[in-house]
Tab-separated table of C-alpha atoms and ligand atoms in Angstrom:
chain	number	residue	atom	x	y	z
A	1	MET	CA	-210.253	238.613	206.026
A	2	SER	CA	-207.383	237.570	209.588
A	3	PRO	CA	-205.410	234.682	209.154
A	4	LYS	CA	-206.832	231.358	210.900
A	5	ILE	CA	-205.143	231.351	214.583
A	6	LYS	CA	-204.106	228.466	216.417
A	7	PHE	CA	-203.939	230.077	219.397
A	8	GLN	CA	-207.344	231.107	221.569
A	9	THR	CA	-208.401	232.444	225.304
A	10	PRO	CA	-208.517	229.474	227.612
A	11	THR	CA	-212.342	228.531	227.774
A	12	GLY	CA	-214.065	230.925	230.171
A	13	MET	CA	-211.335	233.525	229.949
A	14	LYS	CA	-211.779	236.681	228.824
A	15	ASP	CA	-209.106	239.634	226.879
A	16	LEU	CA	-209.803	242.724	227.977
A	17	LEU	CA	-209.510	244.977	225.322
A	18	PRO	CA	-209.609	248.816	225.646
A	19	GLU	CA	-213.429	249.395	225.503
A	20	ASP	CA	-213.967	246.696	228.396
A	21	LEU	CA	-211.061	248.227	230.246
A	22	GLU	CA	-213.324	251.507	230.358
A	23	PHE	CA	-215.769	249.880	232.145
A	24	TYR	CA	-213.613	248.290	234.443
A	25	GLN	CA	-212.158	251.153	235.273
A	26	ARG	CA	-215.012	252.990	235.833
A	27	VAL	CA	-215.975	250.325	238.313
A	28	PHE	CA	-212.541	250.430	240.273
A	29	GLU	CA	-212.787	254.008	240.473
A	30	VAL	CA	-216.266	253.780	242.000
A	31	VAL	CA	-214.789	250.839	244.841
A	32	ASP	CA	-212.118	253.154	245.168
A	33	ASP	CA	-214.218	256.319	245.994
A	34	PHE	CA	-216.565	254.399	248.584
A	35	ALA	CA	-213.828	252.639	250.278
A	36	GLN	CA	-212.370	256.067	250.478
A	37	LEU	CA	-215.384	257.172	252.420
A	38	PHE	CA	-216.299	254.021	254.122
A	39	GLY	CA	-213.028	253.950	255.754
A	40	PHE	CA	-211.452	250.743	254.204
A	41	ASN	CA	-207.546	250.097	253.398
A	42	LYS	CA	-206.577	248.339	250.212
A	43	ILE	CA	-204.468	245.380	250.297
A	44	GLN	CA	-203.468	242.744	247.757
A	45	THR	CA	-202.978	239.393	248.116
A	46	PRO	CA	-200.679	236.952	245.583
A	47	ILE	CA	-203.021	235.505	242.867
A	48	VAL	CA	-201.790	231.929	244.453
A	49	GLU	CA	-202.597	230.647	247.880
A	50	ASP	CA	-201.812	227.401	249.666
A	51	VAL	CA	-204.623	224.870	248.571
A	52	GLN	CA	-205.173	224.329	251.864
A	53	LEU	CA	-206.406	227.395	252.929
A	54	PHE	CA	-209.363	227.058	250.812
A	55	GLU	CA	-210.151	223.476	251.705
A	56	LYS	CA	-210.013	224.541	255.157
A	57	GLY	CA	-211.540	228.400	254.978
A	58	THR	CA	-214.222	228.184	251.997
A	59	GLY	CA	-214.679	224.531	253.355
A	60	GLY	CA	-214.568	220.603	251.799
A	61	SER	CA	-217.768	220.419	251.052
A	62	THR	CA	-218.288	223.455	248.549
A	63	ASP	CA	-218.337	222.972	244.930
A	64	ILE	CA	-215.269	225.298	245.043
A	65	VAL	CA	-212.780	223.390	246.621
A	66	GLU	CA	-214.876	219.856	245.161
A	67	LYS	CA	-214.686	220.895	241.826
A	68	GLN	CA	-213.618	224.672	240.769
A	69	MET	CA	-210.118	224.938	242.157
A	70	TYR	CA	-207.136	225.338	239.641
A	71	ILE	CA	-204.310	223.523	241.427
A	72	LEU	CA	-200.898	223.921	240.563
A	73	LYS	CA	-197.547	221.693	242.321
A	74	THR	CA	-194.626	223.741	242.202
A	75	LYS	CA	-190.943	222.569	241.454
A	76	GLY	CA	-190.203	222.521	245.328
A	77	GLY	CA	-193.461	220.181	245.523
A	78	GLU	CA	-195.777	222.553	247.146
A	79	TYR	CA	-199.620	222.774	246.037
A	80	LEU	CA	-201.046	226.150	245.494
A	81	ALA	CA	-204.818	226.801	244.245
A	82	LEU	CA	-205.410	229.943	242.271
A	83	ARG	CA	-207.285	231.752	244.463
A	84	PRO	CA	-211.100	230.911	244.005
A	85	GLU	CA	-212.293	234.064	246.609
A	86	PHE	CA	-210.774	236.374	248.395
A	87	THR	CA	-212.172	236.040	252.186
A	88	PRO	CA	-209.851	233.147	253.502
A	89	ALA	CA	-206.918	234.907	251.859
A	90	PHE	CA	-207.774	238.145	253.919
A	91	ALA	CA	-208.226	236.251	257.420
A	92	ARG	CA	-204.500	234.851	256.267
A	93	ALA	CA	-203.211	238.168	255.983
A	94	TYR	CA	-204.740	239.456	258.891
A	95	PHE	CA	-202.929	237.365	261.194
A	96	GLU	CA	-199.702	237.071	259.244
A	97	HIS	CA	-199.558	240.369	259.329
A	98	GLY	CA	-200.299	241.149	263.127
A	99	MET	CA	-203.526	243.190	262.126
A	100	VAL	CA	-205.123	241.691	265.557
A	101	ASN	CA	-203.083	244.555	267.147
A	102	TRP	CA	-204.331	247.659	264.968
A	103	PRO	CA	-207.731	249.040	266.014
A	104	HIS	CA	-210.607	247.609	265.172
A	105	PRO	CA	-212.643	246.818	263.406
A	106	VAL	CA	-209.925	246.274	260.419
A	107	LYS	CA	-211.687	247.265	257.509
A	108	LEU	CA	-209.897	246.125	254.286
A	109	TYR	CA	-210.728	245.716	250.394
A	110	THR	CA	-209.256	245.109	247.718
A	111	PHE	CA	-210.453	244.182	243.438
A	112	GLY	CA	-208.830	241.392	241.211
A	113	PRO	CA	-209.322	238.388	239.025
A	114	LEU	CA	-210.112	234.631	240.669
A	115	PHE	CA	-210.530	231.369	239.203
A	116	ARG	CA	-213.221	229.054	239.462
A	117	TYR	CA	-213.429	225.709	237.096
A	118	GLU	CA	-216.845	226.104	236.251
A	119	ARG	CA	-218.662	224.741	233.458
A	120	PRO	CA	-218.697	228.333	230.901
A	121	GLN	CA	-222.616	229.894	230.660
A	122	ALA	CA	-223.451	233.763	230.664
A	123	GLY	CA	-222.448	235.409	234.152
A	124	ARG	CA	-219.720	232.288	234.719
A	125	LEU	CA	-216.320	232.896	233.661
A	126	ARG	CA	-213.609	230.841	234.830
A	127	GLN	CA	-211.055	233.699	235.298
A	128	PHE	CA	-213.344	236.735	236.477
A	129	TYR	CA	-212.941	239.751	238.596
A	130	GLN	CA	-214.632	240.735	241.845
A	131	PHE	CA	-214.306	243.578	244.324
A	132	ASN	CA	-214.650	242.316	247.983
A	133	PHE	CA	-214.601	244.201	251.397
A	134	GLU	CA	-214.043	242.547	254.420
A	135	ILE	CA	-214.716	243.615	258.165
A	136	PHE	CA	-212.581	241.754	260.852
A	137	GLY	CA	-213.485	242.430	264.806
A	138	SER	CA	-216.751	243.576	265.107
A	139	LYS	CA	-220.220	241.614	265.885
A	140	LYS	CA	-222.758	243.969	265.870
A	141	PRO	CA	-225.642	244.078	262.952
A	142	ILE	CA	-224.619	247.447	261.708
A	143	SER	CA	-221.271	245.850	260.601
A	144	ASP	CA	-223.224	243.692	258.019
A	145	VAL	CA	-225.417	246.326	256.921
A	146	GLU	CA	-222.575	248.721	256.875
A	147	ILE	CA	-221.438	246.110	253.836
A	148	ILE	CA	-224.593	245.715	252.334
A	149	TYR	CA	-225.190	249.454	252.113
A	150	LEU	CA	-221.882	250.008	251.136
A	151	PHE	CA	-222.037	247.533	248.074
A	152	TRP	CA	-226.126	249.080	247.257
A	153	GLU	CA	-224.172	252.653	247.307
A	154	ILE	CA	-221.475	251.212	245.000
A	155	LEU	CA	-224.385	249.538	242.462
A	156	LYS	CA	-226.510	252.466	242.538
A	157	GLU	CA	-223.650	255.111	241.807
A	158	LEU	CA	-222.600	252.803	238.912
A	159	GLY	CA	-226.341	253.622	237.616
A	160	LEU	CA	-228.156	249.816	238.128
A	161	LYS	CA	-231.608	250.204	238.361
A	162	ASN	CA	-234.405	248.003	239.763
A	163	LEU	CA	-231.904	245.877	241.995
A	164	ILE	CA	-233.314	243.774	245.528
A	165	VAL	CA	-231.239	242.678	248.432
A	166	HIS	CA	-232.182	239.081	248.943
A	167	ILE	CA	-231.669	238.333	253.069
A	168	ASN	CA	-231.365	235.168	255.182
A	169	SER	CA	-229.903	234.131	258.378
A	170	ILE	CA	-228.320	230.635	258.427
A	171	GLY	CA	-227.815	230.548	262.442
A	172	ASP	CA	-225.046	229.514	264.091
A	173	LYS	CA	-223.471	226.382	265.455
A	174	GLN	CA	-225.989	226.586	268.553
A	175	CYS	CA	-229.339	226.568	266.600
A	176	ARG	CA	-228.154	225.439	263.176
A	177	PRO	CA	-227.336	221.641	264.133
A	178	TYR	CA	-231.486	221.303	264.859
A	179	TYR	CA	-232.301	223.137	261.630
A	180	LYS	CA	-230.120	220.728	259.660
A	181	LYS	CA	-231.605	217.621	261.364
A	182	SER	CA	-234.998	218.935	260.720
A	183	LEU	CA	-234.168	219.356	256.807
A	184	VAL	CA	-232.092	216.405	256.314
A	185	ARG	CA	-234.984	214.466	257.586
A	186	TYR	CA	-237.548	216.176	255.388
A	187	LEU	CA	-235.231	215.907	252.517
A	188	ARG	CA	-235.290	212.147	252.984
A	189	SER	CA	-238.272	211.620	252.925
A	190	ARG	CA	-238.293	213.165	249.753
A	191	GLU	CA	-234.718	211.930	248.385
A	192	ARG	CA	-236.895	210.772	245.055
A	193	ASP	CA	-237.566	213.722	243.773
A	194	LEU	CA	-234.211	215.133	244.025
A	195	CYS	CA	-231.825	215.319	241.133
A	196	PRO	CA	-228.843	213.415	241.548
A	197	ASP	CA	-226.266	216.836	242.844
A	198	CYS	CA	-228.890	217.140	245.356
A	199	LYS	CA	-228.887	213.062	246.298
A	200	ARG	CA	-224.982	213.393	246.898
A	201	ARG	CA	-225.473	216.971	248.991
A	202	LEU	CA	-228.234	215.276	250.974
A	203	LYS	CA	-224.946	213.366	252.626
A	204	THR	CA	-222.139	215.991	252.282
A	205	ASN	CA	-223.605	219.217	252.745
A	206	PRO	CA	-227.987	219.229	252.745
A	207	LEU	CA	-228.124	223.011	252.982
A	208	ARG	CA	-226.950	223.270	250.047
A	209	VAL	CA	-229.944	221.663	248.276
A	210	LEU	CA	-231.919	224.510	249.306
A	211	ASP	CA	-229.628	226.449	246.457
A	212	CYS	CA	-230.299	224.080	243.224
A	213	LYS	CA	-232.064	225.664	240.990
A	214	GLN	CA	-233.196	222.727	238.874
A	215	GLU	CA	-236.852	222.379	238.687
A	216	LYS	CA	-237.825	218.837	240.500
A	217	CYS	CA	-235.406	219.999	243.250
A	218	ARG	CA	-237.131	223.657	243.885
A	219	THR	CA	-240.628	222.102	244.137
A	220	VAL	CA	-239.548	220.157	246.764
A	221	ILE	CA	-237.346	222.984	248.405
A	222	ALA	CA	-240.550	224.868	248.604
A	223	GLN	CA	-242.224	222.787	251.188
A	224	ALA	CA	-239.006	222.317	253.375
A	225	PRO	CA	-238.557	223.862	257.116
A	226	GLN	CA	-237.296	227.069	256.974
A	227	MET	CA	-233.952	228.154	258.959
A	228	LEU	CA	-235.680	231.675	260.350
A	229	ASP	CA	-238.330	228.923	262.869
A	230	TYR	CA	-235.272	227.323	264.402
A	231	LEU	CA	-232.900	230.477	265.350
A	232	CYS	CA	-231.767	230.793	268.566
A	233	GLY	CA	-232.686	234.174	270.653
A	234	GLU	CA	-228.903	235.460	269.858
A	235	CYS	CA	-229.327	234.647	265.795
A	236	LYS	CA	-232.829	236.163	265.787
A	237	GLN	CA	-232.240	239.011	267.823
A	238	HIS	CA	-229.196	239.724	265.053
A	239	LEU	CA	-231.498	239.514	262.435
A	240	GLU	CA	-234.155	241.672	263.243
A	241	ARG	CA	-231.520	244.504	263.950
A	242	VAL	CA	-230.421	244.165	260.640
A	243	LEU	CA	-233.899	244.438	258.905
A	244	GLU	CA	-234.582	247.182	261.283
A	245	TYR	CA	-231.559	249.155	259.962
A	246	LEU	CA	-232.388	247.857	256.305
A	247	ASP	CA	-235.534	249.547	256.779
A	248	ALA	CA	-234.283	252.960	258.118
A	249	LEU	CA	-231.433	253.115	254.682
A	250	GLU	CA	-234.931	252.110	252.875
A	251	ILE	CA	-233.146	249.454	251.185
A	252	PRO	CA	-235.009	247.001	249.476
A	253	TYR	CA	-235.232	243.567	250.615
A	254	PHE	CA	-236.852	240.167	250.176
A	255	LEU	CA	-236.365	238.101	253.813
A	256	ASN	CA	-235.766	235.327	251.744
A	257	PRO	CA	-235.881	232.027	253.892
A	258	TYR	CA	-234.474	229.158	251.351
A	259	LEU	CA	-231.087	231.872	250.888
A	260	VAL	CA	-227.810	229.449	251.601
A	261	ARG	CA	-224.491	230.616	250.279
A	262	GLY	CA	-222.122	228.626	248.511
A	263	LEU	CA	-219.544	228.509	250.833
A	264	ASP	CA	-219.185	226.910	253.991
A	265	TYR	CA	-217.657	229.678	256.734
A	266	TYR	CA	-221.497	231.605	257.066
A	267	THR	CA	-223.020	231.833	260.455
A	268	LYS	CA	-226.245	234.608	260.728
A	269	THR	CA	-226.675	237.058	258.146
A	270	VAL	CA	-226.327	235.850	254.145
A	271	PHE	CA	-227.386	238.191	251.876
A	272	GLU	CA	-227.291	238.549	247.625
A	273	ILE	CA	-228.229	241.411	245.929
A	274	MET	CA	-229.683	240.700	242.668
A	275	PRO	CA	-232.140	241.984	239.701
A	276	ASP	CA	-235.621	242.297	241.066
A	277	ASN	CA	-238.500	240.942	238.769
A	278	VAL	CA	-236.662	238.798	236.220
A	279	PRO	CA	-236.357	235.413	236.192
A	280	ASN	CA	-234.049	233.620	237.405
A	281	PRO	CA	-231.996	236.356	238.334
A	282	THR	CA	-227.828	235.612	238.818
A	283	ALA	CA	-226.287	237.180	241.973
A	284	LEU	CA	-224.242	240.274	241.311
A	285	ALA	CA	-223.026	240.122	245.191
A	286	GLY	CA	-223.041	238.315	247.662
A	287	GLY	CA	-221.781	238.099	250.847
A	288	GLY	CA	-222.517	237.783	255.152
A	289	ARG	CA	-221.352	237.112	258.399
A	290	TYR	CA	-218.278	234.784	259.064
A	291	ASP	CA	-218.022	234.515	262.807
A	292	ASP	CA	-216.333	231.245	262.697
A	293	LEU	CA	-213.953	231.492	259.244
A	294	LEU	CA	-210.883	233.102	261.597
A	295	LYS	CA	-210.859	230.836	264.188
A	296	LEU	CA	-210.248	228.401	261.810
A	297	ILE	CA	-207.217	229.816	259.957
A	298	GLY	CA	-205.794	231.791	262.951
A	299	LYS	CA	-207.118	230.033	266.142
A	300	ARG	CA	-208.740	233.261	267.209
A	301	ASP	CA	-211.978	234.044	267.892
A	302	VAL	CA	-212.544	236.956	265.717
A	303	PRO	CA	-216.127	237.620	264.386
A	304	ALA	CA	-216.143	238.770	260.300
A	305	THR	CA	-218.613	240.031	258.137
A	306	GLY	CA	-218.109	240.991	254.270
A	307	ALA	CA	-219.071	240.392	250.653
A	308	ALA	CA	-218.080	240.593	247.258
A	309	ALA	CA	-219.373	241.222	243.935
A	310	GLY	CA	-218.636	240.135	239.857
A	311	ILE	CA	-217.525	242.878	238.011
A	312	GLU	CA	-218.159	241.290	234.548
A	313	ARG	CA	-221.994	240.611	235.721
A	314	ILE	CA	-222.205	244.412	237.054
A	315	ILE	CA	-220.949	245.731	233.768
A	316	ALA	CA	-223.445	243.180	231.500
A	317	LEU	CA	-226.182	244.602	233.444
A	318	MET	CA	-224.455	248.384	233.217
A	319	LYS	CA	-224.289	247.521	229.428
A	320	GLU	CA	-227.907	246.027	229.327
A	321	GLN	CA	-229.785	249.074	231.066
A	322	ASN	CA	-227.580	251.594	229.189
A	323	VAL	CA	-226.364	253.392	231.801
A	324	PHE	CA	-222.862	254.152	230.815
A	325	LYS	CA	-220.825	254.793	227.388
A	326	PRO	CA	-217.130	254.586	227.134
A	327	SER	CA	-215.972	258.186	226.519
A	328	LYS	CA	-213.959	257.769	222.763
A	329	LYS	CA	-210.295	258.555	223.383
A	330	LYS	CA	-209.599	262.296	222.599
A	331	ILE	CA	-206.471	263.316	220.927
A	332	ASP	CA	-205.412	266.887	221.137
A	333	VAL	CA	-202.851	266.980	218.405
A	334	PHE	CA	-200.904	264.400	216.380
A	335	VAL	CA	-197.233	265.206	216.019
A	336	ALA	CA	-195.837	264.218	212.188
A	337	GLN	CA	-192.243	264.176	212.168
A	338	LEU	CA	-190.265	264.331	208.658
A	339	GLY	CA	-186.661	262.566	209.243
A	340	ASP	CA	-184.667	260.822	212.160
A	341	LYS	CA	-183.601	264.119	213.974
A	342	ALA	CA	-187.643	265.067	213.979
A	343	LYS	CA	-188.372	261.637	215.285
A	344	VAL	CA	-186.120	262.457	218.077
A	345	LYS	CA	-187.487	265.540	218.714
A	346	THR	CA	-190.613	264.182	218.822
A	347	LEU	CA	-189.943	262.211	221.789
A	348	LYS	CA	-188.833	265.205	223.743
A	349	ILE	CA	-191.467	267.858	223.288
A	350	LEU	CA	-193.840	264.576	224.867
A	351	LYS	CA	-192.766	265.631	228.366
A	352	ASP	CA	-193.316	269.297	227.457
A	353	LEU	CA	-197.084	268.717	226.392
A	354	LYS	CA	-197.740	266.086	229.187
A	355	LYS	CA	-196.676	269.466	231.462
A	356	ALA	CA	-199.438	270.744	229.547
A	357	LYS	CA	-201.661	268.218	230.076
A	358	ILE	CA	-202.002	267.589	226.579
A	359	TYR	CA	-202.614	264.561	224.788
A	360	PRO	CA	-200.340	263.721	221.613
A	361	ALA	CA	-200.853	260.729	219.281
A	362	PHE	CA	-197.690	259.881	216.969
A	363	SER	CA	-196.584	257.275	214.643
A	364	LEU	CA	-192.903	257.197	214.455
A	365	SER	CA	-192.498	254.037	212.057
A	366	LYS	CA	-194.286	256.467	209.205
A	367	ASP	CA	-192.026	258.537	207.226
A	368	SER	CA	-194.362	260.458	204.862
A	369	LEU	CA	-196.102	263.246	206.033
A	370	GLY	CA	-199.329	262.218	203.716
A	371	ASP	CA	-199.432	259.495	205.458
A	372	GLN	CA	-199.428	260.908	208.897
A	373	LEU	CA	-201.813	263.323	207.936
A	374	LYS	CA	-204.028	260.486	207.340
A	375	ILE	CA	-203.821	258.849	210.893
A	376	ALA	CA	-204.399	262.294	212.283
A	377	ASP	CA	-207.181	262.880	210.395
A	378	LYS	CA	-209.043	259.349	211.465
A	379	LEU	CA	-207.851	259.826	215.465
A	380	GLY	CA	-209.795	263.185	215.080
A	381	ALA	CA	-206.895	265.656	216.294
A	382	PRO	CA	-207.683	268.909	215.626
A	383	PHE	CA	-204.333	270.189	215.347
A	384	VAL	CA	-200.860	268.919	214.129
A	385	ILE	CA	-197.453	269.939	214.822
A	386	ILE	CA	-195.274	269.435	211.740
A	387	LEU	CA	-191.462	268.872	212.704
A	388	GLY	CA	-189.116	268.557	209.275
A	389	GLU	CA	-185.112	268.948	209.576
A	390	GLU	CA	-185.383	272.304	209.030
A	391	GLU	CA	-187.729	273.091	211.933
A	392	VAL	CA	-185.547	271.089	214.431
A	393	LEU	CA	-182.728	273.810	213.020
A	394	LYS	CA	-184.534	276.373	213.678
A	395	GLY	CA	-185.978	275.578	216.950
A	396	LYS	CA	-189.646	275.557	216.089
A	397	ALA	CA	-192.153	273.353	214.633
A	398	LEU	CA	-195.388	274.089	212.174
A	399	VAL	CA	-198.979	273.883	213.937
A	400	ARG	CA	-201.555	273.184	211.689
A	401	ASN	CA	-205.358	273.701	211.989
A	402	MET	CA	-206.806	270.776	210.917
A	403	LYS	CA	-209.881	272.045	209.634
A	404	THR	CA	-209.019	274.919	208.371
A	405	GLY	CA	-205.431	274.377	206.651
A	406	VAL	CA	-203.803	277.299	208.812
A	407	GLN	CA	-200.725	277.205	210.195
A	408	LYS	CA	-198.140	278.696	212.265
A	409	GLU	CA	-194.660	278.606	213.763
A	410	VAL	CA	-194.102	278.187	217.074
A	411	LYS	CA	-190.811	277.752	219.545
A	412	PHE	CA	-190.859	274.377	220.885
A	413	GLU	CA	-190.825	275.261	224.369
A	414	LYS	CA	-193.900	277.637	223.518
A	415	LEU	CA	-195.644	274.155	222.016
A	416	GLY	CA	-197.741	273.220	225.124
A	417	GLN	CA	-199.285	276.259	225.878
A	418	GLU	CA	-199.765	277.416	222.099
A	419	ILE	CA	-201.509	273.988	221.985
A	420	LYS	CA	-203.578	274.869	225.114
A	421	LYS	CA	-204.503	278.181	223.938
A	422	LEU	CA	-205.918	277.009	220.502
A	423	LEU	CA	-207.968	274.082	222.296
A	424	LYS	CA	-209.139	276.951	224.405
A	425	LYS	CA	-210.145	278.649	221.478
A	426	LYS	CA	-212.073	275.839	219.461
A	427	LYS	CA	-214.012	275.209	222.464
B	501	LIG	P1	-219.288	234.478	245.703
B	501	LIG	O1	-220.917	234.657	246.127
B	501	LIG	O2	-218.894	232.775	245.814
B	501	LIG	O3	-218.739	235.170	247.090
B	501	LIG	O4	-219.118	235.587	244.874
B	501	LIG	C1	-219.362	236.575	244.884
B	501	LIG	C2	-220.084	236.984	243.344
B	501	LIG	O5	-219.058	236.989	242.778
B	501	LIG	C3	-221.097	236.652	242.901
B	501	LIG	O6	-222.417	237.545	243.368
B	501	LIG	C4	-220.973	236.866	241.125
B	501	LIG	O7	-221.763	237.733	240.883
B	501	LIG	C5	-219.111	236.814	241.580
B	501	LIG	N1	-218.863	235.459	240.340
B	501	LIG	C6	-218.782	234.139	241.377
B	501	LIG	N2	-218.790	233.280	240.411
B	501	LIG	C7	-218.467	233.752	239.445
B	501	LIG	C8	-218.295	233.277	238.116
B	501	LIG	N3	-217.836	232.154	237.709
B	501	LIG	N4	-217.979	233.912	237.076
B	501	LIG	C9	-218.348	235.589	236.956
B	501	LIG	N5	-218.929	235.840	238.254
B	501	LIG	C10	-218.878	235.599	239.416
B	501	LIG	C11	-217.341	234.753	247.430
B	501	LIG	O8	-216.651	234.867	246.380
B	501	LIG	C12	-217.115	235.891	248.971
B	501	LIG	N6	-215.943	235.154	249.332
B	501	LIG	C13	-218.060	236.817	249.171
B	501	LIG	C14	-217.563	237.136	250.751
B	501	LIG	C15	-216.444	238.088	250.869
B	501	LIG	N7	-218.262	236.731	251.705
B	501	LIG	C16	-218.023	237.192	252.812
B	501	LIG	N8	-216.827	237.987	252.294
């Protein structure tokens, strides 16, 4: 029984153990591969940023800014937030490092941890990982589709099945005010039937009511006016082009007139990728176009589009659909030592083994050969290198086949080659 422990991971946060990290590693590898294929450059931004960046960028009336930011005051009196998303930080970096002068569009990506003070539940963590892609400097519908296609292909490469893209347009600053007016008028007429949160949203951010998952609000929403009927010519044309491209790429989508996103900065295209045909699906990825955000942050008009995916949600689905098996780490050889000189020699021969691409295990704190052979056996090492004081003096080690017990002397400098040969023969 393990001893009673006092400290545990903070609520909503997880330790990632070796087996978990194999899944993360797999996702990171696929993301890096596709980033290269699509010509995105990787950047890393700090885990904390000025609180105001998110207040301004993510938006003052979003759940993230209203209730989910981890804020800390530094000794110097600055207020910093643990980043709840990447997008405003990318926009900051774009201006701060003069990317305005780079050839456009500027295509950037990253992955890493984010923090949101959520009510912990399945698929909602307080520390979670995203991969995130942004394109700065293109207002073309094809750039929205490039992002959707990229996320779609990454998820497919990871082996995920039965997915669908939910897509909508939430218009722009020309047409959205008309829609907002009409939506507010309708929601006011049904205010009695809304949940307390939505009653509040009706005043602060009425579009967010459309996102409510409460049964009684869903009934009200089902009869609400739709943004699609209010789109101006430009937004309508943009959406039509996006849908045409999706058709041409044969990406299955659902034009969901009530899809709005939880962040303030979107214009025109918004989308989420989620499992199809399951009750209350949660989004694996979400994003869209945000042509006004960069002006807010850098005082310069730069159209932009992008998206992010939640890695824990992706891994949960990979496990559910059984599409990836972490490989058990294979040990090629165990190095067993007897005596101090042999312990030092063990460390010295590691580099030779590495050169020959051989992966050893060893246990320097153990003194008895019997104990070390037991560990070698547990690890499934097919061969053991045995080093005693005598072997060190002779410049040779014993190499034992764990299955047959046959052993032979091998010069230290030949160990790498010899083990390689033996491993080949074994296959
Ligand atoms: P988001 O919809 O807030 O968008 O997050 C994107 C994805 O991150 C979600 O679809 C979900 O998979 C995952 N996610 C969000 N919150 C949590 C959580 N508490 N626990 C686990 N996973 C979570 C953004 O973050 C935007 N910055 C995306 C974007 C980029 N838009 C344009 N560019």
